[in-house]
JSON list of C-alpha atoms in Angstrom, two decimals:
[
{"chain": "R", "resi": 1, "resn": "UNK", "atom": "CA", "xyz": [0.00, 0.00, 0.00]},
{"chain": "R", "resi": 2, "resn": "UNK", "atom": "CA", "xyz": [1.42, 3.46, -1.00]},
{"chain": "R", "resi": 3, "resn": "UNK", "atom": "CA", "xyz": [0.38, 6.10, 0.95]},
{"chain": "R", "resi": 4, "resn": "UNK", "atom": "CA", "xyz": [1.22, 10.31, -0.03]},
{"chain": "R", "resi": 5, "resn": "UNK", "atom": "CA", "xyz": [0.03, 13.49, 0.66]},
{"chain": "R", "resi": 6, "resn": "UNK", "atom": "CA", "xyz": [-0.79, 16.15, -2.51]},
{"chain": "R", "resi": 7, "resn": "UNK", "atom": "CA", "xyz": [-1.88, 19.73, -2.13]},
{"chain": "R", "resi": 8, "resn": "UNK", "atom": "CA", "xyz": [-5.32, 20.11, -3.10]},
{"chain": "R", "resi": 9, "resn": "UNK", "atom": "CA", "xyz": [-3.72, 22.91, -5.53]},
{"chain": "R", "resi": 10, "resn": "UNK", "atom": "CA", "xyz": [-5.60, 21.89, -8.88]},
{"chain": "R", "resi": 11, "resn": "UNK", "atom": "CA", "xyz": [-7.65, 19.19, -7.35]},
{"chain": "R", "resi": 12, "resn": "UNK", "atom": "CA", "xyz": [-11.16, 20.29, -6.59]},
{"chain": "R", "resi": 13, "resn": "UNK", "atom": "CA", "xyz": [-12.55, 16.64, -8.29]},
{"chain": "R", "resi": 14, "resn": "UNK", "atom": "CA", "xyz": [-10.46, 14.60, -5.85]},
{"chain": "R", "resi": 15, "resn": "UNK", "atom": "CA", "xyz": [-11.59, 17.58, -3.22]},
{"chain": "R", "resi": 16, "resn": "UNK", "atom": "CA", "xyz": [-15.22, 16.95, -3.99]},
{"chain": "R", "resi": 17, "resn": "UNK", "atom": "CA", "xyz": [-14.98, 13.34, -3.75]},
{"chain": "R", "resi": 18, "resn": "UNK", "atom": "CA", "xyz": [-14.08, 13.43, -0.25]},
{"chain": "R", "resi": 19, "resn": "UNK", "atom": "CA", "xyz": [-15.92, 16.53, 1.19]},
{"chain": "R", "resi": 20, "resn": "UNK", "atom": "CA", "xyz": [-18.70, 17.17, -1.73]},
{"chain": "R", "resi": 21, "resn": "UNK", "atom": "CA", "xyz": [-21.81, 16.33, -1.55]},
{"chain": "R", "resi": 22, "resn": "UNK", "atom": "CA", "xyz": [-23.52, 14.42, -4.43]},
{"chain": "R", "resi": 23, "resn": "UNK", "atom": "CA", "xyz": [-26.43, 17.29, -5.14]},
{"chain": "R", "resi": 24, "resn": "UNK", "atom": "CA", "xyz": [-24.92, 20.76, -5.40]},
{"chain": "R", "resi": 25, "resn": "UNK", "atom": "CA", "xyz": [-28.02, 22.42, -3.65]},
{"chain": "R", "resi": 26, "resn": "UNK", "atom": "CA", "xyz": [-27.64, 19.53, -0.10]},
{"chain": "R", "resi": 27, "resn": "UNK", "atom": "CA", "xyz": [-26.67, 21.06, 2.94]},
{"chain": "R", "resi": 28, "resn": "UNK", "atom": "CA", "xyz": [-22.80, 20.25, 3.75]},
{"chain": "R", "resi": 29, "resn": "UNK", "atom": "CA", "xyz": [-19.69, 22.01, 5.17]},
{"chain": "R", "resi": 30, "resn": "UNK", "atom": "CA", "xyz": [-17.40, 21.28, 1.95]},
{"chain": "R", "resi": 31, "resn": "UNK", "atom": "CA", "xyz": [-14.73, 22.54, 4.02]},
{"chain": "R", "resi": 32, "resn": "UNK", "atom": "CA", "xyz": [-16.41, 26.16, 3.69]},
{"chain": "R", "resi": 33, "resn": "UNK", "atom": "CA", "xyz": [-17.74, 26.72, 7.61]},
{"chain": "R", "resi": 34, "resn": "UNK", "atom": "CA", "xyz": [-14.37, 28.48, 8.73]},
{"chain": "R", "resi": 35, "resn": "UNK", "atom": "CA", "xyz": [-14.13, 30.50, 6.02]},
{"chain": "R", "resi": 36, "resn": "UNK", "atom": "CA", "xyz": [-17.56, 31.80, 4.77]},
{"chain": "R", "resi": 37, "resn": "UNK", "atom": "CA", "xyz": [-20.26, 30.09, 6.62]},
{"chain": "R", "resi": 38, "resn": "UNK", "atom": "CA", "xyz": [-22.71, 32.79, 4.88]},
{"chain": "R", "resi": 39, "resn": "UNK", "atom": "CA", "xyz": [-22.64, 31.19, 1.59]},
{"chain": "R", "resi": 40, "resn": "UNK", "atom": "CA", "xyz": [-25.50, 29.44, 0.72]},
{"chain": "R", "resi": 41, "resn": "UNK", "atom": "CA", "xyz": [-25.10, 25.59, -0.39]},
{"chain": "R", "resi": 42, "resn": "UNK", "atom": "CA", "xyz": [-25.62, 25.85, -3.84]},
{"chain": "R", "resi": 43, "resn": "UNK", "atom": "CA", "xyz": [-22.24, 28.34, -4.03]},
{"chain": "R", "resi": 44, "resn": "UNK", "atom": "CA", "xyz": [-19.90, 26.22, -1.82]},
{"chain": "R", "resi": 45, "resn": "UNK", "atom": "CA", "xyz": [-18.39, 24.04, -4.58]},
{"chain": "R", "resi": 46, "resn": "UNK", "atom": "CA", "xyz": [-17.87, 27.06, -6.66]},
{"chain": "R", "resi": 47, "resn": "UNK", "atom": "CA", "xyz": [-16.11, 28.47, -4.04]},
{"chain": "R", "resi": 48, "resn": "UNK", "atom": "CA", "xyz": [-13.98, 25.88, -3.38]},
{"chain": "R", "resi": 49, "resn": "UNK", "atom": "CA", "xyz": [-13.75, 24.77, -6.79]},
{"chain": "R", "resi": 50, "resn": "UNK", "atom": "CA", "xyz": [-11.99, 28.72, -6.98]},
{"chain": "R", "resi": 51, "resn": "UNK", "atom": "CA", "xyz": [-9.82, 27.83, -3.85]},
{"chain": "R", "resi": 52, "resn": "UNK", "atom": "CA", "xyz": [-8.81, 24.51, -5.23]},
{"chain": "R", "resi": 53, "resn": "UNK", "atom": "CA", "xyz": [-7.34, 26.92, -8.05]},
{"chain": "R", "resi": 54, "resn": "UNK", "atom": "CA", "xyz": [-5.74, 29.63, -6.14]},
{"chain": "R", "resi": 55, "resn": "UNK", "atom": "CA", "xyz": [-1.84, 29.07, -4.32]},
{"chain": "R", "resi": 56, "resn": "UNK", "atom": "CA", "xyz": [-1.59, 27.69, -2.63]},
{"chain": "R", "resi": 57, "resn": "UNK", "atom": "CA", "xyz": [-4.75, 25.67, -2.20]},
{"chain": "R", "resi": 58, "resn": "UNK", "atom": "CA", "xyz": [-6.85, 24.99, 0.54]},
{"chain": "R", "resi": 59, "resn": "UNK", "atom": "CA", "xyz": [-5.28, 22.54, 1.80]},
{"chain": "R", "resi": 60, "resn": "UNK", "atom": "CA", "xyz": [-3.99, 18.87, 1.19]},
{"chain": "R", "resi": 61, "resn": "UNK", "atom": "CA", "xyz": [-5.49, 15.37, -0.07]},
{"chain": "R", "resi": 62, "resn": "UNK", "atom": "CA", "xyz": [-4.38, 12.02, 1.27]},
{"chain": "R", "resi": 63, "resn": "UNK", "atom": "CA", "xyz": [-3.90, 8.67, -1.45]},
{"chain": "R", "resi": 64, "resn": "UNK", "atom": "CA", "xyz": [-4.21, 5.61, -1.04]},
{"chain": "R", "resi": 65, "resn": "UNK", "atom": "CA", "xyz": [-2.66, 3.93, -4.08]},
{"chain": "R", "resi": 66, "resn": "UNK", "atom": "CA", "xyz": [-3.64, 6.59, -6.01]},
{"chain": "R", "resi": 67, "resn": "UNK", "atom": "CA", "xyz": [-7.16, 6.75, -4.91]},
{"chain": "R", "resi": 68, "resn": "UNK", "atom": "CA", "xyz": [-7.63, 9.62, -3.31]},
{"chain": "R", "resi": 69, "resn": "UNK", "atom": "CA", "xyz": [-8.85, 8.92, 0.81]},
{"chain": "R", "resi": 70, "resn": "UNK", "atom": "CA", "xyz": [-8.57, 12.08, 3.31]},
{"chain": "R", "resi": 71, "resn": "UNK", "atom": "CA", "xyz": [-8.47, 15.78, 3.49]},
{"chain": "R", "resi": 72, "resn": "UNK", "atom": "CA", "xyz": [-6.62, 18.33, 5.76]},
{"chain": "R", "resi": 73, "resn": "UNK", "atom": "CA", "xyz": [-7.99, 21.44, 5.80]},
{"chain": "R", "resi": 74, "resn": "UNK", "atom": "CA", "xyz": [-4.87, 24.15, 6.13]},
{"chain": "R", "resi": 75, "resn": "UNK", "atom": "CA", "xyz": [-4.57, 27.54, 5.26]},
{"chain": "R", "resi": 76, "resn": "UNK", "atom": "CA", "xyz": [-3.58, 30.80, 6.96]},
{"chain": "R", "resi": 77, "resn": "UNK", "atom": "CA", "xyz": [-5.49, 31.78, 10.27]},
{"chain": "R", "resi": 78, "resn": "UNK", "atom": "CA", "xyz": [-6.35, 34.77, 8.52]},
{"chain": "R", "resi": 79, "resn": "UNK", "atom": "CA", "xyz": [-8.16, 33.15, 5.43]},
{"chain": "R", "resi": 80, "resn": "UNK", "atom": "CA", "xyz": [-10.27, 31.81, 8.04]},
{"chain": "R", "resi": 81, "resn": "UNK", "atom": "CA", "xyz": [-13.44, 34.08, 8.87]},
{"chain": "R", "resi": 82, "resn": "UNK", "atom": "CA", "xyz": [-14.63, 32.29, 11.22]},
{"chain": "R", "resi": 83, "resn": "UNK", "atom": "CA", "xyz": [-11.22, 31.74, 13.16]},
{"chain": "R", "resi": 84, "resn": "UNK", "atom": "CA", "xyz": [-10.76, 35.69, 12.66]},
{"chain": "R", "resi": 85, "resn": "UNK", "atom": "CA", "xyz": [-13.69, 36.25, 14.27]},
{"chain": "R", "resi": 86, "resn": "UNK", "atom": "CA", "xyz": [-13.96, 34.14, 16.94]},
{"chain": "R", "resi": 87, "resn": "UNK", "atom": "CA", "xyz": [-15.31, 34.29, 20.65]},
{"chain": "R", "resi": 88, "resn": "UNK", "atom": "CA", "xyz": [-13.84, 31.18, 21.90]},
{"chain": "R", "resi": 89, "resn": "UNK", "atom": "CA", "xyz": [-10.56, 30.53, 20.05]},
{"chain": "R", "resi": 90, "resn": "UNK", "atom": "CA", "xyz": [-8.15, 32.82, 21.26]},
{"chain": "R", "resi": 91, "resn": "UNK", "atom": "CA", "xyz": [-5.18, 34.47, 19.31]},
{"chain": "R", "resi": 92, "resn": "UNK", "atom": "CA", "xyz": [-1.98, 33.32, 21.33]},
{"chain": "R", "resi": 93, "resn": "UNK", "atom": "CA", "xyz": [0.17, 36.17, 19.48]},
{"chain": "R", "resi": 94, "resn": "UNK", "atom": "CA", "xyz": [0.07, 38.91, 16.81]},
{"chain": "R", "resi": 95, "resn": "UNK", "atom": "CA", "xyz": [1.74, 35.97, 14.33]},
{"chain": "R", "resi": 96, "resn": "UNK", "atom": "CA", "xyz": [-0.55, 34.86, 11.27]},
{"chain": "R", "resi": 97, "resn": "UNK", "atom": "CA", "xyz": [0.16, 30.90, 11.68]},
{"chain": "R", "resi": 98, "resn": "UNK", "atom": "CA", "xyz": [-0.88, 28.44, 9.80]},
{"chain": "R", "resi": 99, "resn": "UNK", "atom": "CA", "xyz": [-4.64, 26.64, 11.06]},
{"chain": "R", "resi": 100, "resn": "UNK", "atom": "CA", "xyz": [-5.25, 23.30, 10.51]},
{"chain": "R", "resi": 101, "resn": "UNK", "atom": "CA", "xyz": [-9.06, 23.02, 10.94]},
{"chain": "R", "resi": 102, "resn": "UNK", "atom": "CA", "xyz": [-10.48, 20.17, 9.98]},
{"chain": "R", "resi": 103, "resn": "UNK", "atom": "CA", "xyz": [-9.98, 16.21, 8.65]},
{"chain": "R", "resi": 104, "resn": "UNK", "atom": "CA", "xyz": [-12.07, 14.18, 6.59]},
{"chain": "R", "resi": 105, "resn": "UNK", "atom": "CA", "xyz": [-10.88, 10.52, 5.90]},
{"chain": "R", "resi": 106, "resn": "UNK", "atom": "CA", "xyz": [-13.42, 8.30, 3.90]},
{"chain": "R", "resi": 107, "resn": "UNK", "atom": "CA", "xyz": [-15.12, 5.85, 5.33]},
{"chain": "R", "resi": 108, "resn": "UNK", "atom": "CA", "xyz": [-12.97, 2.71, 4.00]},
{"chain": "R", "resi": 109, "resn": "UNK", "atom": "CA", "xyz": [-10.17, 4.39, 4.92]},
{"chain": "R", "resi": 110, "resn": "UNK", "atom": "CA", "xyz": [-10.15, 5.01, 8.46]},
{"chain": "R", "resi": 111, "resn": "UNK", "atom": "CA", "xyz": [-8.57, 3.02, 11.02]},
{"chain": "R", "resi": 112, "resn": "UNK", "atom": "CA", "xyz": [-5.17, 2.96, 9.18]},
{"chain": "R", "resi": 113, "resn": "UNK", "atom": "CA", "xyz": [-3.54, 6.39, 10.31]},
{"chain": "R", "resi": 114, "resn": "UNK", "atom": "CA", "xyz": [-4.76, 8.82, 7.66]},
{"chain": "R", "resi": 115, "resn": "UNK", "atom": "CA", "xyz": [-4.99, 11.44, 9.91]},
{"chain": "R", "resi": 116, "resn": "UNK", "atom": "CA", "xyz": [-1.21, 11.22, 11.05]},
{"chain": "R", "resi": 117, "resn": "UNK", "atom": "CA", "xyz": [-0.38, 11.40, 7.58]},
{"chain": "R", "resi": 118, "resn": "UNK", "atom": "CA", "xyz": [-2.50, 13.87, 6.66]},
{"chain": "R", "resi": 119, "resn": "UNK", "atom": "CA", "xyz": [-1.11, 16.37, 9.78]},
{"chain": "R", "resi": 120, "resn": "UNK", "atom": "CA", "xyz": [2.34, 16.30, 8.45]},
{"chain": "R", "resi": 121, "resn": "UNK", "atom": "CA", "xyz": [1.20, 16.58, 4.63]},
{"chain": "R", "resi": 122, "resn": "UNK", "atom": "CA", "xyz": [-0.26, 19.78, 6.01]},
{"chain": "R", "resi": 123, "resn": "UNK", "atom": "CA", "xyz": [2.65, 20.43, 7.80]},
{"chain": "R", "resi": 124, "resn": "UNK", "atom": "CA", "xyz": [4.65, 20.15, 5.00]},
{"chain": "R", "resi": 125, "resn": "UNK", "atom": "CA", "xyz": [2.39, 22.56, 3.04]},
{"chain": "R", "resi": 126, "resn": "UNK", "atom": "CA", "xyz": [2.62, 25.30, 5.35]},
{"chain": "R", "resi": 127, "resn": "UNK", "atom": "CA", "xyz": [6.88, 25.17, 5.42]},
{"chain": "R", "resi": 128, "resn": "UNK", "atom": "CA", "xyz": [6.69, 25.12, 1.94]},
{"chain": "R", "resi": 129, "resn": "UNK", "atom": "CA", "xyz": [4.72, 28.10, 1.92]},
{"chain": "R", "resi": 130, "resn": "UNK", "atom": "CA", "xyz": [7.13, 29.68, 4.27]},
{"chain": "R", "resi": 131, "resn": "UNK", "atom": "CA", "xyz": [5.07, 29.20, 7.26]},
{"chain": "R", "resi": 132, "resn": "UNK", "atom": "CA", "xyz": [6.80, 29.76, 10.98]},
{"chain": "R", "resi": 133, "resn": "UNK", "atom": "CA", "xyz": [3.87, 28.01, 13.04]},
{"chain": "R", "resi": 134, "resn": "UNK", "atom": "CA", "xyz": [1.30, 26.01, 12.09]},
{"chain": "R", "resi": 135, "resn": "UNK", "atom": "CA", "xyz": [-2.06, 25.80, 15.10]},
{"chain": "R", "resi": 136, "resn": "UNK", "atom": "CA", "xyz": [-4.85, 23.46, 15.22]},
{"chain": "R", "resi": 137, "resn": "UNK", "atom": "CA", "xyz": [-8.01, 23.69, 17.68]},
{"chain": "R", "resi": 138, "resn": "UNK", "atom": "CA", "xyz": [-8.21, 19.93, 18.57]},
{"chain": "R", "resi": 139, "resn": "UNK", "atom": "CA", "xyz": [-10.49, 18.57, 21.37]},
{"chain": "R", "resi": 140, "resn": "UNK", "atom": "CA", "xyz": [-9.41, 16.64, 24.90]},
{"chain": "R", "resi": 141, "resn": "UNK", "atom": "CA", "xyz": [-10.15, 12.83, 24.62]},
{"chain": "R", "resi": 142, "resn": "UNK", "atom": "CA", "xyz": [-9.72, 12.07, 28.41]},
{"chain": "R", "resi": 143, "resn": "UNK", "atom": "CA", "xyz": [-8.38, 9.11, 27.03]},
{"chain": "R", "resi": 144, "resn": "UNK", "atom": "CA", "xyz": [-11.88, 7.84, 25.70]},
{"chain": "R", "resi": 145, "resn": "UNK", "atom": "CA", "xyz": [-13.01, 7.86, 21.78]},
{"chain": "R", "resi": 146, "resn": "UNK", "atom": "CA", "xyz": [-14.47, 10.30, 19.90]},
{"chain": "R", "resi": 147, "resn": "UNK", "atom": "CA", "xyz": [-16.92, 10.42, 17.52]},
{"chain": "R", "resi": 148, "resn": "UNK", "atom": "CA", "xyz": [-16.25, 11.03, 13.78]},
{"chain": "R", "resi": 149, "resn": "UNK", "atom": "CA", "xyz": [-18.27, 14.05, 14.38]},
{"chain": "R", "resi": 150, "resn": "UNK", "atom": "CA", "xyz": [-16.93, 15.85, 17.14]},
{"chain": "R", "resi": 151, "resn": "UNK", "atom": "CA", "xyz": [-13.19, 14.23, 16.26]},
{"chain": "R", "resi": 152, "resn": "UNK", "atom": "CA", "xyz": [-13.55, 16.07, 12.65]},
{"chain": "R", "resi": 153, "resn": "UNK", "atom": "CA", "xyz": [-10.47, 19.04, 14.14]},
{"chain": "R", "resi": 154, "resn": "UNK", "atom": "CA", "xyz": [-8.69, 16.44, 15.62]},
{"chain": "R", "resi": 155, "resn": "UNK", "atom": "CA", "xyz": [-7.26, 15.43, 18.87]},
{"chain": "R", "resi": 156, "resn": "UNK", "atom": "CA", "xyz": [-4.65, 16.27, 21.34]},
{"chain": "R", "resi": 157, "resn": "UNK", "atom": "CA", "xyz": [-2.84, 13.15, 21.27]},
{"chain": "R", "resi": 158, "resn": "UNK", "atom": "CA", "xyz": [-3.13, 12.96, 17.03]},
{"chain": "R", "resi": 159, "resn": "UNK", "atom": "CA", "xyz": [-1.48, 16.47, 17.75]},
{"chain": "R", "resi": 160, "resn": "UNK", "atom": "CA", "xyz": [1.46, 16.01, 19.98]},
{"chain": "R", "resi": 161, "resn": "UNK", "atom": "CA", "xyz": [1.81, 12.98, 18.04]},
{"chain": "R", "resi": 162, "resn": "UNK", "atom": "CA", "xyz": [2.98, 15.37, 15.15]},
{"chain": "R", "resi": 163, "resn": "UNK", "atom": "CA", "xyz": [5.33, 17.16, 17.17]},
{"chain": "R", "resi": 164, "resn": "UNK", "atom": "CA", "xyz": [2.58, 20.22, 18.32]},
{"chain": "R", "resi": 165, "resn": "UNK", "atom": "CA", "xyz": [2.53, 21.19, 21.89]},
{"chain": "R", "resi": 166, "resn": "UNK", "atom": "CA", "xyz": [-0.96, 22.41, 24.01]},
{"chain": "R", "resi": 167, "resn": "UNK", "atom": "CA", "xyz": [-0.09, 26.39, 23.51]},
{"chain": "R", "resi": 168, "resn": "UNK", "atom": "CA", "xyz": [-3.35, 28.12, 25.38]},
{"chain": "R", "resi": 169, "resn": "UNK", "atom": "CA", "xyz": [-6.56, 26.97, 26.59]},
{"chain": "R", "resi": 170, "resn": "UNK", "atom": "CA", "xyz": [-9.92, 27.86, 24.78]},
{"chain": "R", "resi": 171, "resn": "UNK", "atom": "CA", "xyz": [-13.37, 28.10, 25.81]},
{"chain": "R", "resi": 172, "resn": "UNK", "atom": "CA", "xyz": [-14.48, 26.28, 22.62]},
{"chain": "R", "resi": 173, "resn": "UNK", "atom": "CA", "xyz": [-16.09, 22.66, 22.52]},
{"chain": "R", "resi": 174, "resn": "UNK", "atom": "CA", "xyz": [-16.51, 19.82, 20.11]},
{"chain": "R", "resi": 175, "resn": "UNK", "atom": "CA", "xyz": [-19.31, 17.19, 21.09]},
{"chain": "R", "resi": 176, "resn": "UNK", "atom": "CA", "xyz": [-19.11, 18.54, 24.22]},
{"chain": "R", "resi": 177, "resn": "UNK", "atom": "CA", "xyz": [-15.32, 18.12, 24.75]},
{"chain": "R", "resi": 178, "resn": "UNK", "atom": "CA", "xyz": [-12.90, 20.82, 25.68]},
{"chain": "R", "resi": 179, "resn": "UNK", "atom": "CA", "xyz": [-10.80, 22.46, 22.76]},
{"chain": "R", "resi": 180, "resn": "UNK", "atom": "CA", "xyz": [-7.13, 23.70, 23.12]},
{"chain": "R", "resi": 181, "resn": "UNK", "atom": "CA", "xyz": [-4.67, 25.99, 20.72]},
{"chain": "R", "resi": 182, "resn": "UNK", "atom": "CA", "xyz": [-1.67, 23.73, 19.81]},
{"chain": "R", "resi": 183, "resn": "UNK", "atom": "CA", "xyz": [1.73, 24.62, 18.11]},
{"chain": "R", "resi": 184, "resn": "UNK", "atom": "CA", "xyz": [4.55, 23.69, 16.22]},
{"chain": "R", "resi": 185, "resn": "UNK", "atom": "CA", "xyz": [7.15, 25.74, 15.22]},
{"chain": "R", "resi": 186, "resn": "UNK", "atom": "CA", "xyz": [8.77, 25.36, 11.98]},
{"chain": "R", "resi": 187, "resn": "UNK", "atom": "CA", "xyz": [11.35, 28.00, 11.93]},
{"chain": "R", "resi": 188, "resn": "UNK", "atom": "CA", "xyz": [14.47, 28.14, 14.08]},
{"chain": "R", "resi": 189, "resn": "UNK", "atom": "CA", "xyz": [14.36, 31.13, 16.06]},
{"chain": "R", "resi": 190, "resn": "UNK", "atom": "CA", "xyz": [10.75, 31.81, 14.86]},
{"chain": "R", "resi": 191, "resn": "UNK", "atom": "CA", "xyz": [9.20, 31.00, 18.46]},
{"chain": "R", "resi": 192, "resn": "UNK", "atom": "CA", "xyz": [10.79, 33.78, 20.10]},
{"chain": "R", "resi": 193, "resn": "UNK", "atom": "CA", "xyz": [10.66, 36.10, 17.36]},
{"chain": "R", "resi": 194, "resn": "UNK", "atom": "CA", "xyz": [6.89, 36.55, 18.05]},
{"chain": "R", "resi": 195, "resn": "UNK", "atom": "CA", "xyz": [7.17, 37.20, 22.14]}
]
């Protein structure tokens, strides 16, 4: 089994087949929620589709063999509305990192580590886009499982896994669960630079 990571950069078909929906007009997120939630559902692909065409991309697409499998949503903080403007997740400096929001894996695929791969694809994406930081918003597990629903940004542990470290709390909740800011740094130097 071959398993790589591709920007979504020219890929809105392979996009669509993991986040679309199969009628344009259906309620679904396709990965637009963050960054214009006002858009109705029958202009979401179109967006995307536009994002999907713009560098660098809106984030990256897992394969499996060539078949295409997950999505990472990652993109500057400050492409994200929603993250811009929110209440309950808290800017830790003045820095414009890198936000990781969101994973879809396909159904088939999960339970074989797509979302580890798919962190450091996006990790990837962001240094080669010069980022210093890169955040995500993941919830607290307590050391129990959680739901494809509320897991959708991720845990701690699939987090610090990658090398990110708990960086402020937040008074944000998925299913319930607490959220937290994580880091990681990707620049030498870059960490104290923003203090």
């Amino acid at each position: 089994m071959v398993i790589d990571v591709r920007p979504a950069l020219g890929r809105f078909d392979d996009f669509a087949t993991v986040v679309g929906t199969r009628r344009p007009d259906a309620g679904g997120c396709w990965c637009v929620a963050y960054r214009d939630s006002s858009l109705p559902n029958d202009a979401r692909a179109a967006f995307m589709r536009e994002q999907c065409a713009t560098d660098p991309g809106p984030g990256v697409l897992a394969y499996v063999d060539d078949e295409v499998a997950g999505w990472c949503s990652v993109a500057p903080r400050s492409t994200y509305r929603r993250l811009m403007r929110s209440r309950t997740i808290p800017f830790v400096d003045d820095r414009d990192p890198w936000s990781v929001v969101c994973f879809v894996v396909r159904p088939r695929f999960r339970r074989q580590g797509l979302m580890h791969v798919l962190l450091e694809g996006a990790v990837a994406h962001a240094r080669a886009h010069g980022a210093q930081v890169v955040e995500g918003y993941p919830v607290e597990t307590g050391g129990t499982r959680v739901d494809v629903i509320s897991g959708y940004v991720g845990t701690v542990d699939l987090f610090e896994a990658g090398g990110f470290e708990v960086a402020a709390p937040t008074t944000g909740r998925s299913g319930h669960r607490p959220r937290v800011v994580v880091r990681r740094w990707l620049a030498s130097g870059a960490r104290d630079e923003g203090r």
